[in-house]
Short mmCIF file of C-alpha atoms in Angstrom, two decimals:
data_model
loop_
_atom_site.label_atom_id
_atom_site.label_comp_id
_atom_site.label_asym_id
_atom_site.label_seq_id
_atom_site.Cartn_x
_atom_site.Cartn_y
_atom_site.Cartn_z
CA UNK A 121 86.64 105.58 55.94
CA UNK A 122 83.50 102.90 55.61
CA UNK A 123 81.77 103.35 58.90
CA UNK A 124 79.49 100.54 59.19
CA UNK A 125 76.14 101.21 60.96
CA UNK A 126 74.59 98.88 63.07
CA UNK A 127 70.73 99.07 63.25
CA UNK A 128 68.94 98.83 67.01
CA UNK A 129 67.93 94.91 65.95
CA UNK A 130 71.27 94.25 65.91
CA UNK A 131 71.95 96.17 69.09
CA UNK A 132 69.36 94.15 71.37
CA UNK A 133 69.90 90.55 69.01
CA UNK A 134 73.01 89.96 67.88
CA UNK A 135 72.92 86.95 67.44
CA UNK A 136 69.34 86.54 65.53
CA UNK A 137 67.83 84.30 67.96
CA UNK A 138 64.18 83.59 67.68
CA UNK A 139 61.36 85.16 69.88
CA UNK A 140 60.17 83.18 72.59
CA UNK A 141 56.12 81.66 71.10
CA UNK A 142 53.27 81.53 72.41
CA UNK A 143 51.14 78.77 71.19
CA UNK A 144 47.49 79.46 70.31
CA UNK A 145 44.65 76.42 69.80
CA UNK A 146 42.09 78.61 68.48
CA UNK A 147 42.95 77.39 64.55
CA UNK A 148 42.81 74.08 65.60
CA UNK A 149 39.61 71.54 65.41
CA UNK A 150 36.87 71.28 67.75
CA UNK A 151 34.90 67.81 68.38
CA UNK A 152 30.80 68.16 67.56
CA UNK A 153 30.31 69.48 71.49
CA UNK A 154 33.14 72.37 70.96
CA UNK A 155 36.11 71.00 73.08
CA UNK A 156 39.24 70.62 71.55
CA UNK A 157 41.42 67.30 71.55
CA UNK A 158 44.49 67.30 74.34
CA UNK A 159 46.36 65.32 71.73
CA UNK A 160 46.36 68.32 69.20
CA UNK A 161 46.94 70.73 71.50
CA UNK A 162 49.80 68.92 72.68
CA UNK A 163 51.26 68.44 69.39
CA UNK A 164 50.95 72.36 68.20
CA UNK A 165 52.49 73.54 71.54
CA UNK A 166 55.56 71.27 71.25
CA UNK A 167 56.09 71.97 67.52
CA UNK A 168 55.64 75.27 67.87
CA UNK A 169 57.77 75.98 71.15
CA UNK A 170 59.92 72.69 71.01
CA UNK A 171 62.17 71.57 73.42
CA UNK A 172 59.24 72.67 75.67
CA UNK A 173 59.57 71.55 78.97
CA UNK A 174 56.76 69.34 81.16
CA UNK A 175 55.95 71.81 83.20
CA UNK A 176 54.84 74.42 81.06
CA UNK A 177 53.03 72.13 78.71
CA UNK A 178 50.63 71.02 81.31
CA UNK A 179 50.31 74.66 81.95
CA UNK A 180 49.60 75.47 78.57
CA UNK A 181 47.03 73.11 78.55
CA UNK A 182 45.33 73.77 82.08
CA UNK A 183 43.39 76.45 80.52
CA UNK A 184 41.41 74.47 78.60
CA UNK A 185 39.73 72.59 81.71
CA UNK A 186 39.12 75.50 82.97
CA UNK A 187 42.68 75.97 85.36
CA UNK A 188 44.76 78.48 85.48
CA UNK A 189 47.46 76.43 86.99
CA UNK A 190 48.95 72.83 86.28
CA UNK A 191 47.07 70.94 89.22
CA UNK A 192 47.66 67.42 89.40
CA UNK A 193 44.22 66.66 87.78
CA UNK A 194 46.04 68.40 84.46
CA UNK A 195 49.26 66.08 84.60
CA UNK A 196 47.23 63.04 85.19
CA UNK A 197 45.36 64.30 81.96
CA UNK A 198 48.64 65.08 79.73
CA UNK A 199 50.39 62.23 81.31
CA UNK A 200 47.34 60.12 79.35
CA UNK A 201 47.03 61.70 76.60
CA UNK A 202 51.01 61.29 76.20
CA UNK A 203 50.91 57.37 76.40
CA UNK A 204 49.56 56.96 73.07
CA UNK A 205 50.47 60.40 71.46
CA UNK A 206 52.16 60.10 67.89
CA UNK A 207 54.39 62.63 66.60
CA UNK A 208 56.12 63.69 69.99
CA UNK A 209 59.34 62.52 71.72
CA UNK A 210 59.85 62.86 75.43
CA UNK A 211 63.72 63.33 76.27
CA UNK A 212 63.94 64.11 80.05
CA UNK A 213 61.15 66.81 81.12
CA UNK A 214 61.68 68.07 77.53
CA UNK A 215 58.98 67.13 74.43
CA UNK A 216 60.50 67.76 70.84
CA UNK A 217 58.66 66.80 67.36
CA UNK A 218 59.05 63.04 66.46
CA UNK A 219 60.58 64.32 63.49
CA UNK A 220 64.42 65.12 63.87
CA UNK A 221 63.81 69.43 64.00
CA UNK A 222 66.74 71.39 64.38
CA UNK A 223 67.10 73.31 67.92
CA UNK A 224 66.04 77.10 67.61
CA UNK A 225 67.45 78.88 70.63
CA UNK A 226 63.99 81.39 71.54
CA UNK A 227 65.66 83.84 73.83
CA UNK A 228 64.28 87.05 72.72
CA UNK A 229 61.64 87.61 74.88
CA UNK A 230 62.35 84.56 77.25
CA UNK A 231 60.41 84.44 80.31
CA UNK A 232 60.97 81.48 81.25
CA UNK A 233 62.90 79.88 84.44
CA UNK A 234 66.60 78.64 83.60
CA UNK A 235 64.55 75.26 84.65
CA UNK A 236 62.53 75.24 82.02
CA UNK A 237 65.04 75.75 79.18
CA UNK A 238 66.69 72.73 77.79
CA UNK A 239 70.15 72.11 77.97
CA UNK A 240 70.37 71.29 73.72
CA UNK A 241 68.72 74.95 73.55
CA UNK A 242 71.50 76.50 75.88
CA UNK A 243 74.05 74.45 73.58
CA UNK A 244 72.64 76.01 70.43
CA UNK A 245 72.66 79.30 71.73
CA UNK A 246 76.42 79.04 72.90
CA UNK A 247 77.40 77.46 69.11
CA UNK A 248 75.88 80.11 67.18
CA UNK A 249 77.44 83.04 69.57
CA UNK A 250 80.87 81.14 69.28
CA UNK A 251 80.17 81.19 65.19
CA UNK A 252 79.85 84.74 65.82
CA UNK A 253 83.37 85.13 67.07
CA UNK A 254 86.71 84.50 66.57
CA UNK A 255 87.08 82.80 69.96
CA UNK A 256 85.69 83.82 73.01
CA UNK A 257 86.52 82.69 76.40
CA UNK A 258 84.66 80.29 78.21
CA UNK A 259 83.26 82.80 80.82
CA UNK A 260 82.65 85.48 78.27
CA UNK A 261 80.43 82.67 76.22
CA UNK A 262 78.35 81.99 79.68
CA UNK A 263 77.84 85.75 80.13
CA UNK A 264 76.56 86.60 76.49
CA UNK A 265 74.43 83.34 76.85
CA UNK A 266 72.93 84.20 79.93
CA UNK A 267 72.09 87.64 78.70
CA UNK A 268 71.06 86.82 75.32
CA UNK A 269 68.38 85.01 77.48
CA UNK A 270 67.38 87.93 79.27
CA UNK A 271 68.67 86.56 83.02
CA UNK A 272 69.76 89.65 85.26
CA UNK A 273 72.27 87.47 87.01
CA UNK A 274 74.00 83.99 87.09
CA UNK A 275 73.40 82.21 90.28
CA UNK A 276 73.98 78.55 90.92
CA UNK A 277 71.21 77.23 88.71
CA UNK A 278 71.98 79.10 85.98
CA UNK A 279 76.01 78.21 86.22
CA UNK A 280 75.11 74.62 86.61
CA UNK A 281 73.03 74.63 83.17
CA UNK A 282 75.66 76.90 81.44
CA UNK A 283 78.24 74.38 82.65
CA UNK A 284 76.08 71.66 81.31
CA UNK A 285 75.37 73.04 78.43
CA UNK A 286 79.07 73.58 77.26
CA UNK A 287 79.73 69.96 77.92
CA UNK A 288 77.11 69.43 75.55
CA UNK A 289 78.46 71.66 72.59
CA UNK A 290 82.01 70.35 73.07
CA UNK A 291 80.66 66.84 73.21
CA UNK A 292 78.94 67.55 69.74
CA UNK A 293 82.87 68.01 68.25
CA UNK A 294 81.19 71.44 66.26
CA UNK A 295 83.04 73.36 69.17
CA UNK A 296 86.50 73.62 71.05
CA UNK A 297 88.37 75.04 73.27
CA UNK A 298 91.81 76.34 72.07
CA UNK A 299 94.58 78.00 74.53
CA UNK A 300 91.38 79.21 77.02
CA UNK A 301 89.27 80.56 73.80
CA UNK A 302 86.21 78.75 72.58
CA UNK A 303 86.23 78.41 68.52
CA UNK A 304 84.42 76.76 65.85
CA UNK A 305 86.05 72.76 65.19
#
């Protein structure tokens, strides 16, 4: 008998999602007096962390005037520097790279609020756990989601984006659900 072993990666990710970033400006280009430019930074965090909500952009950012949090000084700042930024799409409180970039659920190492993930991401994640199986019922698919993000339980918020979320993969038509079990279309 073949006894397959499974290593501890595959224990604690399954599923091979992506570890949340963390996006550093350092590599990118000063002006002559040493400050960097908002509309760079803005552009490396969102391609590097896309669909990366408002909220934590501007508190990306905040460090950089010397903040540690997102006061309304810093949103008046990204909310400028957005009007005539190039390269970055604004879909609800969600940026994503101008160019069309394919969704990477980043749930290993999430720390982030249910809030603050995107509803496309949560969709992702629930497709490629569904590829993973050979159906799965709908509440077993919200459970592995929400742990696969690292949530300790499901309350209200959570249920509401799971809920959203699986509208949004069935929608897509790459997903189904089939006698009460979700399966690939």
């Amino acid at each position: 008998m073949d006894k397959r072993e499974t290593s501890l990666e595959d224990k604690e990710n399954p599923y091979k999602f992506d570890k949340q970033k963390q996006t550093s400006f350092s590599e990118l280009p000063r002006s002559a007096n040493g400050y960097f430019d908002l509309g760079d930074c803005i552009r490396a965090a969102v391609k590097n962390e896309y669909p990366l909500h408002y909220e934590l952009l501007c508190k990306k950012v905040a460090p950089l005037y010397g903040n540690e949090k997102a006061t309304v000084k810093i949103r008046r700042e990204v909310d400028n520097a957005l009007r005539s930024l190039k390269g970055v799409v604004r879909k609800g409180d969600f940026f994503y790279p101008a160019i069309n970039a394919k969704i990477i659920p980043r749930a290993v190492g999430n720390t982030r609020e249910i809030k603050h993930i995107s509803i496309d991401e949560l969709a992702e994640a629930m497709f490629i756990i569904v590829s993973n199986s050979y159906g799965i019922m709908k509440d077993h698919l919200f459970k592995a989601t929400v742990q696969e993000y690292g949530f300790a339980r499901s309350g209200e918020k959570i249920q509401t984006a799971m809920q959203n979320a699986y509208k949004v993969l069935l929608n897509s038509k790459r997903a189904k659900e089939i006698d009460g079990k979700v399966v690939l279309s």
